[in-house]
Amino acid sequence: MPRNPAVETEELSRLLREVATNLWWVWHPEGWSLFQTLDPAEWRATNHNPIATLARTPRARLDALAHDPIFVKRVYDALAARQAYLEERAWFQRGAAARLRGLRIAYFCSEYALHESMQQYSGGLGVLAGDHLKSASDLGIPLCGVGLLYRHGYYVQQMARDGRTMVLYPTYDFSQWPIEDLGVSFACPVGEHRVKVRVWKMSVGRVPLYLLDTDLKANAPEDRELTEGLYKGEPLLRLRQQVLLGVGGMLALHAVGERPSVVHLNEGHAAFAALQRVADLVRAGAPTRDAIDAVRRTTVFTTHTPVPAGHDRYDPETVAAQLRAVSRMAKISSEELAALGREMPTNEREPFCMTVLALRLSGRSNGVSKLHGEVSRQMWTGMYGGDAARVPIGSITNGVHPGTWIDPEAERFWRAEIGLRLDKQAPTMPAWSRATRTDHSRFWQMRQQFRRRLIHFIRDRLALQAKRRGEGQGAVAGAYSALKDDALTICFARRFATYKRAPLIFHDPERLARILCNAKRPVQLVFAGKAHPRDAGGQAYAQRIHAAARDPRFGGHVAFIEEYDMHVGRMLTSGCDVWLNTPLRPYEASGTSGMKPPMHGGVNVSILDGWWPEACEHGTNGWAITAAHQHNDQDAQDDADAQALYHLLERDVVPAFYQHDADGLPRRWIEIALASAATVPPVFSTHRMVAQYARQMYVPAYRDRGG
């Protein structure tokens, strides 16, 4: 850094753009806070986009900051911190990497949630994938990512006055993103077309993420559509996108000089990557059977879907037509290809399943929680002689990336209280176990601060929604006084897939109203989430919650935030007292949103599904919603689970929050919250998860590559 840290305005702009080029800034406050300082209003208006914020900052403001030695020093310090991070010998380099110099993992996924300003994700799969890349970077796992670059992303949700979902598709300007056009293009065979593909790169710390783009003038309109949007199209478009992701993804890696030794298919969308790998080996001279064996030994597959209907299935003839060039190169006939994608290979009436193909061409497969592993083994017994014990699907439970999801204020609090050091990256974080020793008064002060911040955030969002719908000054004024900043606040935010049962808590409105509107012990509910544009059932759920937020029986104790993105997720998971999860068991493969509140002193109230059975310690660190009986009929199960939830709130949750001692502290509540902080974050992190993938999947697959 220069001795006199003052620079020309153009140089300051260059340095700031340099900070933005690597997504390291996403999970390092010394990076993103620079752009917040530039212009706080533009930072909010751009949804925290550093490059767009820099472009919109007035010249006079940049001139002033260029001569502000404190700010200039912050810029140099951020660049120095990033360089130190990139050059550090990380956990993996300090261990096994010395003996595995050829290990390179290619991680394929159809969506990545890296930051709210780049909405290339629809929900949990994308969040998990983004967090996977970040932890791989932190731990030094030699990994690169592969995906598609969507011009419209997923969609932006707005609600009409009657609660109907209005779907908006923005068109993103990639010049405003921290993304590099590598100047590399290639032709990918998709059906009868050779589609021109451009390759872009995002740098996620140490990890490169390669993204494929077909929105090029040289392509036919139907081929440009392949990267128009995420999960938008009819089955044929979806199939062709999956050909692009898998086949095109492998071709892209070759085009940029990547030579992966292990491939990780994150969900069945990317299964065609394994088929392209077979074709590459056959073209190099290997017999097809040997090529399939070699690919199987070095391919890892993670399944995320616990219900048969959730797995992509296609007409085998259509699949053969879209993969004709690849199959021909691999010397695999249409009949052999169809057999690879069928549970019963000889059943000609059975459709082609992407998950089946991934299982057949992967040597190691896993579900994303212990329960999901059990469910998956039962689901695929037909492929393995009817015996679940023979189904080769294990489990690696999901986690969340600590640096992305912990609020900087919470990190500072835990650093002072228990010596937490998130900058010391390792698979385990033993400091969390000391959380139960935290001073109760200081902890409760932090909780109050986060809840107050959340309530102010919700009020701002509700006011903006009222203004956009033209609801008048009365509605806007009401929004600014909505909710209380000292009431028990329960949040529910996730995709509005119907199995997640977002409206379950409204099952008995009269009983719920008594819980919410208790004058001495008020409770308030905050919802956020959106359904797929074609999911009428999920959109109906959103409409029901929108109506509940206006229902006079609930006395203004219910709020619904329209758009749901990573920023909204961070605000709710840091500010809530309770994170509510009510899926229909066992349809929640894992879930990760509930892993985030404990880092901020929040607790979970959840059905025993997904990850929660592994974390719930019989009421000491949260609560399980357990109905007295399990029913085959969903209506009966909904009723039983709703009644169990009401009973839990009335008997345990609400009293624990409002029973204060002589010092004005809810001691029992604090003890449960601190037990949650001590038990959830150290285990349910992507640092632990990615290290587990490295030890149990990546390294063994690499060692098996020779046969």
XYZ file of C-alpha atoms in Angstrom, residues 107-109 125 128 132 263-270 299-305 311 355 358-359 362 364-369 372 376 393-398 589 689 693 697-698:
45
model
C -18.915 -30.045 -9.887
C -22.012 -29.847 -12.116
C -25.263 -28.188 -11.073
C -30.458 -26.776 -4.612
C -26.447 -25.630 -1.487
C -20.454 -25.897 -1.728
C -16.870 -35.464 -11.713
C -19.588 -34.666 -9.168
C -23.145 -34.614 -10.517
C -25.237 -32.528 -8.134
C -28.712 -33.877 -8.928
C -29.748 -35.790 -12.044
C -29.971 -32.693 -14.276
C -26.270 -33.116 -15.123
C -18.134 -40.143 -10.928
C -19.927 -39.003 -7.777
C -23.683 -38.419 -7.703
C -25.833 -36.576 -5.167
C -29.599 -37.005 -5.297
C -31.818 -34.396 -3.643
C -35.314 -35.635 -4.439
C -37.175 -37.108 -10.846
C -31.556 -40.161 -11.830
C -26.733 -40.966 -12.913
C -26.921 -43.961 -10.560
C -21.686 -43.242 -10.777
C -20.543 -43.335 -5.351
C -23.962 -41.869 -4.660
C -25.505 -40.136 -1.677
C -28.610 -38.546 -0.279
C -28.435 -35.264 1.619
C -29.454 -36.367 5.128
C -33.087 -39.021 2.918
C -33.649 -43.059 -1.386
C -26.769 -44.717 -1.859
C -25.197 -43.382 1.323
C -25.734 -40.001 2.922
C -23.823 -36.798 3.479
C -26.011 -34.288 5.290
C -26.144 -30.802 3.845
C -34.676 -34.277 1.617
C -19.963 -31.329 4.382
C -17.225 -35.305 0.297
C -16.142 -39.514 -2.245
C -13.584 -37.413 -4.109
